[in-house]
């Protein structure tokens, strides 16, 4: 389920790699223009208070996940489904599981997903306007014991404070983004999501060195030059694919994802 300005087309390369591994893959159908639907949240007073609940603002998104899940179940005669969620797709998948239940789903694998709101003492605005707080309160950690949870984080660049001497411009820019997500600029992450925010309590946690957040910013290494691989790059996928294809029990995947910070 591509998210926040992204479309299903952004994940076609990853879907092809997974298909080559013998998996049945369905990318939930979202076009870039669909994200204008989130503007409905601004008329809710809770948006401005930072106490917004996910429904009804993201109901349209949840339906796209549901459509994709039902489609892949039909294609595989009801085989268990893995939800593969990128970035904000992770917490949106948790909302989906809370709302729809886990019937027919055996695991949730998130890559570069923010799973917790910034701490109150950090005095920064929750970019989801309260939805992450709702998720943490209503389905914390490995909430559904009947399914597996796997969280994959990238360690690509260390952030820095705006006044930190010796830090690069890139580190300062990234650090400002990290601070909005977890309340701390001076941490490691994938360039968008800090490692500490990308892991969920109780989940199998995987941290990958040198992995960038987004397929849109990924760079292929050419002529010996250093590239910028993302979670779905051919050289990175083998490092975590066993979490979605380690048994024959689950041979179908629904991709849900997002490649930008989780702003509504």
XYZ file of N, CA and C in Angstrom:
792
model
N 0.850 -1.179 0.000
C 0.000 0.000 0.000
C 0.892 1.237 0.000
N 1.271 1.738 -1.161
C 2.125 2.928 -1.210
C 1.460 4.098 -0.494
N 2.259 4.941 0.138
C 1.632 5.980 0.930
C 2.244 7.355 0.842
N 1.473 8.302 1.278
C 1.890 9.683 1.441
C 2.663 10.229 0.242
N 1.947 10.400 -0.851
C 2.554 10.955 -2.037
C 3.117 9.930 -2.980
N 3.075 8.667 -2.596
C 3.622 7.611 -3.437
C 2.511 6.767 -4.049
N 2.869 6.059 -5.099
C 1.911 5.188 -5.766
C 2.426 3.768 -5.782
N 1.552 2.856 -6.170
C 1.943 1.447 -6.236
C 3.114 1.222 -7.194
N 3.268 2.101 -8.165
C 4.339 1.929 -9.143
C 5.727 2.037 -8.520
N 5.823 2.721 -7.377
C 7.122 2.888 -6.722
C 7.680 1.574 -6.185
N 6.827 0.551 -6.087
C 7.231 -0.722 -5.488
C 7.261 -1.868 -6.487
N 7.131 -1.556 -7.767
C 7.088 -2.611 -8.777
C 8.374 -3.425 -8.825
N 9.519 -2.762 -8.686
C 10.792 -3.482 -8.749
C 10.914 -4.474 -7.601
N 10.515 -4.057 -6.393
C 10.549 -4.948 -5.249
C 9.568 -6.098 -5.452
N 8.389 -5.793 -5.939
C 7.391 -6.836 -6.178
C 7.919 -7.882 -7.159
N 8.634 -7.437 -8.173
C 9.188 -8.365 -9.150
C 10.231 -9.274 -8.515
N 11.072 -8.723 -7.655
C 12.072 -9.536 -6.971
C 11.413 -10.592 -6.091
N 10.354 -10.210 -5.405
C 9.640 -11.156 -4.538
C 8.938 -12.227 -5.355
N 8.390 -11.829 -6.493
C 7.732 -12.790 -7.378
C 8.732 -13.821 -7.889
N 9.936 -13.371 -8.171
C 10.986 -14.282 -8.638
C 11.351 -15.316 -7.578
N 11.039 -15.001 -6.315
C 11.295 -15.934 -5.220
C 10.134 -16.911 -5.032
N 9.146 -16.840 -5.928
C 8.023 -17.762 -5.860
C 6.869 -17.285 -5.000
N 6.890 -16.021 -4.621
C 5.838 -15.469 -3.783
C 4.753 -14.816 -4.634
N 3.531 -14.905 -4.167
C 2.418 -14.210 -4.813
C 2.320 -12.827 -4.178
N 2.469 -11.789 -4.976
C 2.562 -10.424 -4.452
C 1.430 -9.558 -4.999
N 0.821 -8.799 -4.122
C -0.206 -7.833 -4.513
C 0.141 -6.490 -3.886
N 0.358 -5.495 -4.715
C 0.598 -4.142 -4.199
C -0.743 -3.436 -4.142
N -1.116 -2.985 -2.965
C -2.408 -2.326 -2.819
C -2.477 -1.086 -3.697
N -3.611 -0.891 -4.333
C -3.748 0.140 -5.359
C -3.979 1.538 -4.832
N -2.926 2.319 -4.817
C -3.013 3.720 -4.412
C -2.296 4.571 -5.445
N -2.930 5.636 -5.872
C -2.307 6.616 -6.758
C -1.934 7.853 -5.956
N -1.019 8.647 -6.458
C -0.542 9.816 -5.700
C -1.678 10.760 -5.322
N -2.608 10.936 -6.242
C -3.695 11.877 -5.984
C -4.583 11.427 -4.829
N -4.585 10.139 -4.531
C -5.431 9.626 -3.451
C -5.101 10.247 -2.099
N -3.850 10.702 -1.959
C -3.438 11.240 -0.662
C -4.096 12.564 -0.325
N -4.755 13.162 -1.294
C -5.521 14.375 -1.000
C -6.683 14.079 -0.067
N -7.088 12.813 0.004
C -8.173 12.411 0.901
C -7.844 12.698 2.362
N -6.544 12.684 2.689
C -6.156 12.925 4.082
C -6.459 14.341 4.537
N -6.700 15.229 3.581
C -7.032 16.610 3.934
C -8.319 16.678 4.744
N -9.128 15.622 4.667
C -10.369 15.586 5.451
C -10.093 15.688 6.943
N -8.898 15.268 7.351
C -8.579 15.299 8.773
C -8.457 16.689 9.350
N -8.169 17.688 8.513
C -7.934 19.032 9.044
C -9.211 19.686 9.562
N -10.365 19.169 9.187
C -11.616 19.746 9.677
C -11.996 19.193 11.051
N -11.235 18.217 11.505
C -11.462 17.624 12.827
C -10.660 18.425 13.846
N -11.309 18.891 14.886
C -10.637 19.701 15.901
C -9.473 18.931 16.534
N -9.582 17.600 16.555
C -8.519 16.783 17.146
C -7.234 16.827 16.336
N -7.358 17.146 15.056
C -6.158 17.315 14.231
C -5.303 18.431 14.802
N -5.930 19.522 15.136
C -5.208 20.694 15.649
C -4.771 20.512 17.092
N -5.470 19.646 17.822
C -5.074 19.347 19.193
C -3.971 18.301 19.255
N -3.753 17.609 18.136
C -2.775 16.520 18.131
C -3.322 15.262 18.754
N -4.642 15.095 18.737
C -5.280 13.914 19.329
C -6.156 13.196 18.298
N -5.756 13.237 17.056
C -6.553 12.662 15.981
C -6.558 11.135 16.052
N -7.727 10.543 15.867
C -7.857 9.102 15.744
C -7.730 8.716 14.264
N -7.305 7.494 13.972
C -7.111 7.121 12.572
C -8.392 7.101 11.744
N -9.484 6.733 12.369
C -10.741 6.678 11.635
C -11.632 7.860 12.015
N -12.224 8.500 11.006
C -12.387 8.067 9.617
C -11.312 8.574 8.650
N -10.336 9.349 9.103
C -9.395 9.994 8.190
C -8.714 9.011 7.249
N -8.276 7.865 7.757
C -7.540 6.926 6.905
C -8.373 5.700 6.524
N -9.690 5.800 6.648
C -10.536 4.663 6.275
C -10.339 4.243 4.826
N -10.123 5.209 3.954
C -9.919 4.892 2.540
C -8.672 4.043 2.343
N -7.641 4.348 3.137
C -6.374 3.605 3.056
C -6.586 2.168 3.538
N -7.321 2.023 4.632
C -7.581 0.697 5.182
C -8.350 -0.160 4.183
N -9.242 0.468 3.434
C -9.994 -0.277 2.428
C -9.075 -0.775 1.317
N -8.084 0.014 0.938
C -7.146 -0.425 -0.095
C -6.351 -1.642 0.386
N -5.967 -1.631 1.657
C -5.290 -2.800 2.220
C -6.223 -4.000 2.174
N -7.470 -3.800 2.595
C -8.441 -4.891 2.629
C -8.678 -5.468 1.238
N -8.784 -4.606 0.251
C -8.985 -5.068 -1.127
C -7.814 -5.928 -1.588
N -6.594 -5.485 -1.254
C -5.404 -6.229 -1.665
C -5.320 -7.576 -0.949
N -5.628 -7.587 0.338
C -5.606 -8.838 1.113
C -6.608 -9.826 0.528
N -7.822 -9.367 0.260
C -8.837 -10.259 -0.300
C -8.438 -10.771 -1.679
N -7.791 -9.919 -2.476
C -7.356 -10.330 -3.802
C -6.317 -11.437 -3.734
N -5.342 -11.268 -2.851
C -4.277 -12.269 -2.777
C -4.790 -13.562 -2.150
N -5.756 -13.475 -1.254
C -6.349 -14.694 -0.701
C -7.042 -15.486 -1.808
N -7.713 -14.777 -2.697
C -8.388 -15.440 -3.810
C -7.380 -16.110 -4.733
N -6.277 -15.429 -4.994
C -5.259 -15.964 -5.897
C -4.580 -17.208 -5.340
N -4.556 -17.332 -4.010
C -3.813 -18.427 -3.373
C -4.719 -19.406 -2.639
N -6.020 -19.362 -2.954
C -6.983 -20.257 -2.304
C -6.938 -20.147 -0.788
N -6.772 -18.909 -0.302
C -6.853 -18.673 1.133
C -5.584 -18.934 1.906
N -4.444 -19.013 1.233
C -3.177 -19.218 1.946
C -2.907 -18.038 2.877
N -2.204 -18.262 3.987
C -1.894 -17.166 4.914
C -1.162 -16.030 4.214
N -1.464 -14.828 4.622
C -0.932 -13.630 3.985
C 0.051 -12.924 4.915
N 1.145 -12.447 4.331
C 2.090 -11.583 5.036
C 1.849 -10.144 4.600
N 1.702 -9.248 5.553
C 1.643 -7.826 5.245
C 3.069 -7.281 5.280
N 3.531 -6.774 4.149
C 4.856 -6.161 4.066
C 4.653 -4.658 3.970
N 5.054 -3.941 5.011
C 4.701 -2.532 5.137
C 5.932 -1.648 5.186
N 5.937 -0.622 4.331
C 7.061 0.306 4.296
C 6.678 1.639 4.919
N 7.533 2.141 5.791
C 7.374 3.437 6.436
C 6.012 3.562 7.117
N 5.245 4.604 6.819
C 3.964 4.794 7.505
C 2.998 3.654 7.271
N 3.263 2.854 6.227
C 2.448 1.672 6.018
C 2.494 0.728 7.199
N 3.555 0.818 8.009
C 3.668 -0.038 9.189
C 2.609 0.249 10.219
N 2.506 1.531 10.631
C 1.495 1.826 11.650
C 0.087 1.766 11.071
N -0.046 2.050 9.769
C -1.354 1.909 9.139
C -1.771 0.441 9.084
N -0.825 -0.451 8.913
C -1.142 -1.881 8.950
C -1.562 -2.310 10.350
N -0.960 -1.718 11.343
C -1.369 -2.033 12.723
C -2.790 -1.543 12.980
N -3.136 -0.387 12.421
C -4.517 0.096 12.520
C -5.461 -0.870 11.804
N -5.027 -1.335 10.644
C -5.844 -2.284 9.877
C -6.100 -3.555 10.682
N -5.052 -4.112 11.274
C -5.195 -5.338 12.056
C -6.079 -5.128 13.275
N -6.000 -3.953 13.882
C -6.846 -3.639 15.028
C -8.306 -3.540 14.597
N -8.524 -2.986 13.424
C -9.884 -2.767 12.935
C -10.501 -4.017 12.317
N -9.708 -4.736 11.508
C -10.243 -5.863 10.740
C -9.942 -7.230 11.343
N -8.987 -7.284 12.259
C -8.604 -8.568 12.826
C -7.503 -9.239 12.021
N -7.099 -10.422 12.448
C -5.948 -11.097 11.853
C -6.315 -12.350 11.057
N -7.591 -12.579 10.831
C -8.005 -13.776 10.101
C -7.331 -13.846 8.734
N -6.636 -14.942 8.474
C -5.979 -15.136 7.194
C -4.619 -14.478 7.071
N -4.168 -13.785 8.100
C -2.874 -13.098 8.087
C -1.970 -13.750 9.131
N -0.737 -14.055 8.739
C 0.142 -14.743 9.680
C 1.322 -13.917 10.151
N 1.587 -12.776 9.479
C 2.696 -11.959 9.964
C 2.631 -10.546 9.395
N 3.270 -9.647 10.115
C 3.452 -8.263 9.682
C 4.945 -7.981 9.682
N 5.464 -7.606 8.528
C 6.874 -7.246 8.397
C 6.936 -5.787 7.980
N 7.586 -4.961 8.791
C 7.686 -3.540 8.469
C 9.132 -3.174 8.160
N 9.310 -2.308 7.170
C 10.644 -1.856 6.793
C 10.679 -0.327 6.845
N 11.499 0.194 7.744
C 11.626 1.640 7.890
C 10.335 2.307 8.334
N 9.615 1.681 9.252
C 8.327 2.224 9.707
C 8.448 2.887 11.077
N 7.870 4.071 11.253
C 7.844 4.691 12.582
C 6.736 4.055 13.408
N 7.080 3.537 14.569
C 6.089 2.815 15.364
C 5.683 3.505 16.658
N 6.299 4.611 16.960
C 5.945 5.288 18.208
C 5.987 6.800 18.008
N 5.132 7.517 18.736
C 5.149 8.979 18.638
C 6.354 9.533 19.390
N 6.745 10.761 19.118
C 7.855 11.356 19.880
C 7.448 11.509 21.336
N 8.382 11.353 22.274
C 8.045 11.498 23.691
C 7.564 12.907 23.997
N 6.640 13.024 24.929
C 6.058 14.322 25.259
C 7.108 15.322 25.712
N 8.137 14.838 26.427
C 9.170 15.747 26.939
C 10.001 16.362 25.821
N 9.941 15.771 24.622
C 10.707 16.307 23.498
C 10.092 17.599 22.966
N 8.823 17.820 23.262
C 8.109 19.037 22.860
C 8.187 19.282 21.351
N 7.993 18.186 20.589
C 7.885 18.302 19.134
C 6.523 17.760 18.730
N 6.043 18.203 17.597
C 4.710 17.837 17.153
C 4.702 16.452 16.505
N 3.789 15.614 16.955
C 3.589 14.315 16.327
C 3.103 14.546 14.903
N 3.879 14.110 13.931
C 3.538 14.381 12.543
C 2.270 13.677 12.089
N 1.835 12.666 12.818
C 0.578 12.001 12.489
C -0.598 12.661 13.201
N -0.338 13.736 13.885
C -1.368 14.540 14.576
C -2.128 13.738 15.629
N -1.451 12.739 16.195
C -2.050 11.972 17.284
C -2.341 10.523 16.959
N -2.296 10.158 15.669
C -2.642 8.787 15.306
C -1.645 7.777 15.881
N -0.351 8.107 15.859
C 0.628 7.178 16.424
C 0.424 6.982 17.927
N 0.011 8.046 18.604
C -0.306 7.915 20.032
C -1.479 6.969 20.215
N -2.489 7.110 19.367
C -3.656 6.220 19.407
C -3.221 4.770 19.197
N -2.376 4.551 18.201
C -1.921 3.193 17.897
C -1.149 2.607 19.069
N -0.265 3.392 19.649
C 0.536 2.909 20.772
C -0.329 2.572 21.979
N -1.381 3.331 22.175
C -2.266 3.101 23.315
C -3.216 1.926 23.100
N -3.638 1.713 21.857
C -4.672 0.725 21.589
C -4.160 -0.612 21.058
N -2.976 -0.636 20.483
C -2.404 -1.920 20.024
C -0.893 -1.872 20.158
N -0.392 -1.740 21.389
C 1.050 -1.575 21.610
C 1.851 -2.838 21.292
N 3.077 -2.620 20.824
C 4.000 -3.728 20.645
C 3.454 -4.856 19.781
N 3.816 -6.066 20.157
C 3.338 -7.265 19.464
C 1.944 -7.589 19.994
N 1.001 -6.781 19.589
C -0.339 -6.799 20.179
C -1.095 -8.082 19.871
N -1.020 -8.551 18.644
C -1.751 -9.759 18.241
C -0.826 -10.966 18.369
N -1.051 -11.762 19.377
C -0.155 -12.887 19.645
C -0.258 -13.988 18.595
N -1.299 -13.948 17.767
C -1.515 -15.003 16.787
C -0.670 -14.828 15.524
N -0.019 -13.674 15.364
C 0.796 -13.436 14.177
C 2.227 -13.051 14.566
N 3.129 -13.196 13.614
C 4.514 -12.796 13.828
C 4.687 -11.319 13.476
N 5.565 -10.663 14.200
C 5.919 -9.278 13.908
C 7.419 -9.209 13.647
N 7.799 -8.555 12.565
C 9.206 -8.330 12.255
C 9.378 -6.861 11.887
N 10.327 -6.200 12.532
C 10.612 -4.806 12.198
C 12.035 -4.700 11.674
N 12.173 -4.072 10.514
C 13.480 -3.919 9.869
C 13.820 -2.428 9.812
N 14.976 -2.070 10.334
C 15.429 -0.679 10.352
C 16.721 -0.544 9.559
N 16.977 0.651 9.059
C 18.200 0.916 8.325
C 19.130 1.834 9.107
N 20.435 1.542 9.053
C 21.451 2.386 9.688
C 22.273 3.018 8.581
N 21.758 4.105 8.042
C 22.384 4.726 6.885
C 23.181 5.975 7.237
N 22.600 6.847 8.083
C 23.272 8.106 8.406
C 22.923 8.525 9.830
N 23.914 9.065 10.516
C 23.707 9.568 11.864
C 23.302 11.034 11.792
N 22.261 11.390 12.508
C 21.798 12.762 12.525
C 22.639 13.636 13.447
N 22.448 14.943 13.346
C 23.180 15.892 14.184
C 22.294 17.092 14.470
N 22.624 17.807 15.553
C 21.903 19.026 15.866
C 22.309 20.149 14.923
N 21.453 21.133 14.789
C 21.717 22.227 13.849
C 22.975 23.011 14.200
N 23.348 23.026 15.463
C 24.524 23.782 15.901
C 25.738 22.907 16.178
N 25.650 21.637 15.847
C 26.761 20.728 16.109
C 27.933 21.028 15.184
N 29.064 21.369 15.772
C 30.256 21.643 14.980
C 30.835 20.348 14.419
N 31.310 20.430 13.203
C 31.918 19.263 12.583
C 30.936 18.360 11.857
N 29.639 18.591 12.062
C 28.628 17.778 11.388
C 28.389 18.316 9.981
N 28.049 17.441 9.073
C 27.774 17.856 7.704
C 26.378 18.469 7.594
N 26.155 19.188 6.509
C 24.825 19.742 6.255
C 23.803 18.627 6.174
N 24.180 17.535 5.517
C 23.268 16.402 5.389
C 22.874 15.852 6.758
N 23.849 15.735 7.655
C 23.558 15.221 8.994
C 22.612 16.146 9.760
N 22.784 17.435 9.583
C 21.924 18.385 10.280
C 20.494 18.352 9.745
N 20.375 18.232 8.429
C 19.043 18.147 7.826
C 18.348 16.864 8.271
N 19.086 15.762 8.208
C 18.528 14.481 8.628
C 18.196 14.499 10.111
N 19.082 15.108 10.904
C 18.849 15.190 12.340
C 17.573 15.937 12.688
N 17.285 16.995 11.931
C 16.047 17.736 12.161
C 14.829 16.842 11.919
N 14.924 15.980 10.909
C 13.838 15.045 10.643
C 13.726 13.984 11.715
N 14.859 13.437 12.138
C 14.849 12.444 13.212
C 14.211 13.013 14.482
N 14.544 14.270 14.782
C 14.015 14.880 16.001
C 12.491 14.950 15.974
N 11.921 15.206 14.802
C 10.471 15.254 14.689
C 9.836 13.888 14.891
N 10.599 12.830 14.602
C 10.054 11.481 14.717
C 10.234 10.901 16.115
N 11.448 11.072 16.688
C 11.709 10.422 17.979
C 12.121 11.388 19.073
N 12.243 12.686 18.750
C 12.593 13.669 19.757
C 14.079 13.854 19.949
N 14.902 13.198 19.127
C 16.351 13.282 19.275
C 16.991 13.353 17.894
N 17.797 14.389 17.664
C 18.451 14.551 16.369
C 19.698 13.694 16.243
N 20.356 13.405 17.360
C 21.678 12.756 17.336
C 21.559 11.239 17.464
N 20.881 10.642 16.508
C 20.713 9.193 16.479
C 20.948 8.690 15.058
N 21.090 7.387 14.938
C 21.238 6.763 13.626
C 19.879 6.367 13.070
N 19.794 6.364 11.739
C 18.567 5.931 11.092
C 18.787 5.744 9.609
N 17.697 5.576 8.883
C 17.796 5.325 7.438
C 17.713 6.594 6.592
N 17.840 7.738 7.254
C 17.750 9.016 6.559
C 16.406 9.684 6.747
N 15.403 8.920 7.153
C 14.062 9.436 7.443
C 13.583 8.966 8.812
N 13.719 7.677 9.070
C 13.209 7.083 10.312
C 14.363 6.622 11.196
N 14.444 7.112 12.432
C 15.484 6.662 13.359
C 15.309 5.186 13.711
N 16.410 4.518 13.976
C 16.357 3.102 14.318
C 15.441 2.856 15.504
N 15.551 3.677 16.532
C 14.768 3.442 17.738
C 13.271 3.543 17.499
N 12.868 4.315 16.510
C 11.444 4.445 16.202
C 10.956 3.331 15.291
N 11.889 2.703 14.571
C 11.514 1.695 13.575
C 11.290 0.314 14.165
N 11.679 0.120 15.426
C 11.504 -1.192 16.045
C 10.320 -1.193 17.001
N 9.658 -2.330 17.030
C 8.458 -2.508 17.831
C 8.739 -3.507 18.943
N 8.331 -3.173 20.148
C 8.568 -4.042 21.303
C 7.915 -5.403 21.086
N 8.704 -6.445 21.275
C 8.189 -7.796 21.134
C 8.357 -8.384 19.748
N 8.741 -7.551 18.790
C 8.927 -8.027 17.419
C 10.337 -8.580 17.233
N 10.527 -9.402 16.216
C 11.872 -9.764 15.800
C 12.464 -8.523 15.139
N 13.583 -8.049 15.650
C 14.140 -6.778 15.199
C 15.415 -6.989 14.386
N 15.427 -6.367 13.209
C 16.567 -6.487 12.302
C 17.038 -5.078 11.940
N 18.332 -4.805 12.109
C 18.905 -3.516 11.728
C 19.976 -3.762 10.669
N 19.847 -3.069 9.545
C 20.735 -3.282 8.405
C 21.650 -2.085 8.191
N 22.936 -2.316 8.153
C 23.911 -1.250 7.917
C 23.836 -0.757 6.465
N 23.979 0.558 6.300
C 24.101 1.145 4.980
C 22.844 1.143 4.141
N 21.679 1.054 4.776
C 20.429 0.959 4.027
C 19.610 2.243 4.158
N 19.273 2.818 3.016
C 18.505 4.068 2.939
C 17.007 3.778 2.977
N 16.257 4.808 3.297
C 14.824 4.661 3.544
C 13.985 4.372 2.313
N 14.220 5.068 1.230
C 13.236 5.157 0.155
C 13.699 4.621 -1.192
N 12.791 3.979 -1.942
C 13.155 3.580 -3.303
C 13.346 4.784 -4.218
N 12.684 5.898 -3.894
C 12.779 7.082 -4.732
C 14.130 7.779 -4.598
N 14.842 7.545 -3.501
C 16.146 8.162 -3.322
C 17.288 7.169 -3.437
N 16.946 5.916 -3.767
C 17.974 4.887 -3.868
C 18.848 5.121 -5.090
N 20.140 4.789 -4.964
C 21.100 4.965 -6.053
C 21.840 3.652 -6.264
N 21.866 3.189 -7.490
C 22.566 1.946 -7.826
C 24.054 2.224 -7.961
N 24.875 1.361 -7.381
C 26.323 1.513 -7.489
C 26.764 1.233 -8.927
N 27.570 2.146 -9.494
C 28.020 2.012 -10.877
C 29.525 2.266 -10.951
N 30.233 1.419 -11.671
C 31.664 1.595 -11.916
C 32.460 1.793 -10.628
N 32.111 1.003 -9.628
C 32.856 1.049 -8.382
C 32.456 2.165 -7.433
N 31.562 3.041 -7.868
C 31.114 4.126 -7.000
C 30.120 3.603 -5.967
N 30.144 4.204 -4.800
C 29.250 3.774 -3.734
C 27.815 4.147 -4.066
N 26.911 3.187 -3.964
C 25.502 3.437 -4.216
C 24.763 3.806 -2.940
N 23.450 3.913 -3.055
C 22.614 4.184 -1.880
C 21.427 3.229 -1.948
N 21.636 1.991 -1.506
C 20.575 0.994 -1.602
C 19.475 1.227 -0.569
N 18.265 0.864 -0.938
C 17.153 0.920 0.024
C 16.773 -0.515 0.400
N 15.785 -0.665 1.251
C 15.403 -1.987 1.757
C 15.086 -2.982 0.647
N 14.538 -2.495 -0.457
C 14.129 -3.380 -1.531
C 15.140 -3.543 -2.639
N 16.348 -3.007 -2.481
C 17.380 -3.163 -3.508
C 17.827 -4.624 -3.594
N 18.223 -5.077 -4.779
C 18.608 -6.478 -4.953
C 19.694 -6.949 -3.992
N 20.630 -6.051 -3.644
C 21.717 -6.451 -2.757
C 21.316 -6.448 -1.277
N 20.183 -5.841 -0.963
C 19.724 -5.755 0.434
C 18.660 -6.790 0.744
N 17.789 -7.062 -0.195
C 16.668 -7.973 0.032
C 17.082 -9.323 0.620
N 18.172 -9.943 0.165
C 18.553 -11.247 0.737
C 18.833 -11.200 2.239
N 19.079 -10.017 2.775
C 19.405 -9.904 4.192
C 18.182 -10.015 5.101
N 16.975 -9.858 4.519
C 15.785 -9.953 5.356
C 14.634 -10.738 4.744
N 14.790 -11.200 3.508
C 13.689 -11.887 2.841
C 13.278 -13.174 3.550
N 14.208 -13.789 4.294
C 13.856 -15.026 4.993
C 12.752 -14.820 6.019
N 12.540 -13.576 6.413
C 11.466 -13.299 7.372
C 10.087 -13.373 6.728
N 10.044 -13.387 5.396
C 8.748 -13.510 4.740
C 8.650 -14.755 3.877
N 9.725 -15.521 3.775
C 9.679 -16.711 2.930
C 10.415 -17.888 3.558
N 10.428 -17.942 4.890
C 11.201 -18.982 5.559
C 10.442 -20.297 5.699
N 9.149 -20.302 5.355
C 8.386 -21.544 5.391
C 7.482 -21.587 4.179
N 6.851 -22.696 3.958
C 5.890 -22.830 2.867
C 4.482 -22.467 3.309
N 4.320 -22.088 4.568
C 2.996 -21.806 5.078
C 2.459 -20.484 4.563
N 3.322 -19.541 4.296
C 2.886 -18.244 3.797
C 3.519 -17.980 2.445
N 2.706 -18.008 1.391
C 3.277 -17.815 0.063
C 2.609 -16.654 -0.649
N 2.064 -15.734 0.121
C 1.418 -14.576 -0.481
C 1.715 -13.342 0.334
N 1.924 -12.227 -0.371
C 2.340 -11.002 0.284
C 1.523 -9.825 -0.222
N 1.085 -9.002 0.704
C 0.486 -7.724 0.356
C 1.471 -6.642 0.744
N 1.856 -5.814 -0.208
C 2.788 -4.725 0.073
C 2.024 -3.470 0.467
N 2.400 -2.912 1.596
C 1.859 -1.634 2.021
C 3.033 -0.747 2.344
N 2.999 0.513 1.989
C 4.205 1.286 2.211
C 4.061 2.777 2.123
N 5.170 3.423 2.399
C 5.253 4.873 2.357
C 6.709 5.260 2.323
N 7.051 6.294 1.581
C 8.453 6.668 1.477
C 8.734 8.078 1.964
N 7.796 8.647 2.690
C 7.983 9.987 3.220
C 7.662 9.980 4.704
N 8.068 11.011 5.471
C 7.685 11.073 6.864
C 6.167 11.028 6.988
N 5.639 10.485 8.123
C 4.220 10.214 8.232
C 3.357 11.417 8.498
N 3.434 12.454 7.681
C 2.552 13.595 7.832
C 1.182 13.289 7.274
N 0.176 13.774 7.904
C -1.138 13.739 7.293
C -1.337 15.004 6.509
